[in-house]
């Protein structure tokens, strides 16, 4: 559609809005590399990725019991179920504390973030409010107790943690269920759609149709989530405890 993403501010979510489409349809993508523009014609197909993995982080000085880590790369419709399975496995291995590593998580599907947050919250807890331009609010809350309401929980975020990942982080932080460590998150709390320009003209316009608000009605967009504890975020993705 002639939409450009060359300002360094676009997230994967922004690009996905444009390139997603019906399975089997085609989309043209132009990539600039080493000063040269390369044209690709891509056929859309379902993408299966492993967005969740877990591992035992061992013992941490000053922490009572072993620490299990769940790294979530992005959110999809199956993320919550996978996180649930990983949590159960970590507990069988002796984990008494859990770290959710959301570093570099650009978001993904909002329901995936909401459902994952719900695993750790009691019933009737607010998770996110989605407000449109008219102020009409869609309040999303938990409708049953989650599977883990007591295990000590830390969420590790960085400047690239965005969108649905920020929604989940804020839900657990503001419901006093988790401590957030790392650095200020990205700050993408809006819902956008791409509208084409007049017929026959290339290009489109990104239109904001709604915004996310946290359980305490804070606006995430361009502000991000303020961490409870500032820590280093540059440790290896396979050793989140080194950042804490």
Coordinates of C-alpha atoms in Angstrom, one line a residue, residues 11-13 20 51 72-76 79 102 104-113 160-168 186 188 212:
X11 CA 7.2 -1.6 16.2
X12 CA 6.6 -5.1 14.8
X13 CA 2.9 -4.6 15.7
X20 CA -1.2 -9.4 7.5
X51 CA 7.1 -17.6 21.7
X72 CA 7.8 -14.6 26.6
X73 CA 8.9 -13.3 23.2
X74 CA 5.4 -12.1 22.1
X75 CA 1.8 -12.8 22.7
X76 CA -0.5 -15.0 20.6
X79 CA 0.5 -17.9 24.9
X102 CA 9.5 -9.7 28.7
X104 CA 12.3 -7.2 23.7
X105 CA 8.6 -8.4 23.7
X106 CA 6.9 -6.1 21.1
X107 CA 3.4 -7.1 22.1
X108 CA 1.3 -9.2 19.7
X109 CA -2.3 -10.0 20.3
X110 CA -3.9 -8.2 23.2
X111 CA -6.1 -11.1 24.3
X112 CA -2.8 -13.1 24.8
X113 CA -1.5 -10.5 27.2
X160 CA 11.6 -2.6 23.8
X161 CA 8.8 -4.1 25.9
X162 CA 5.7 -2.7 24.2
X163 CA 1.9 -2.9 23.6
X164 CA 0.3 -6.1 24.9
X165 CA 3.4 -6.9 27.0
X166 CA 3.0 -3.5 28.7
X167 CA -0.7 -4.2 29.3
X168 CA 0.2 -7.4 31.1
X186 CA 8.5 1.4 25.2
X188 CA 2.8 1.9 22.9
X212 CA -5.1 1.3 26.4

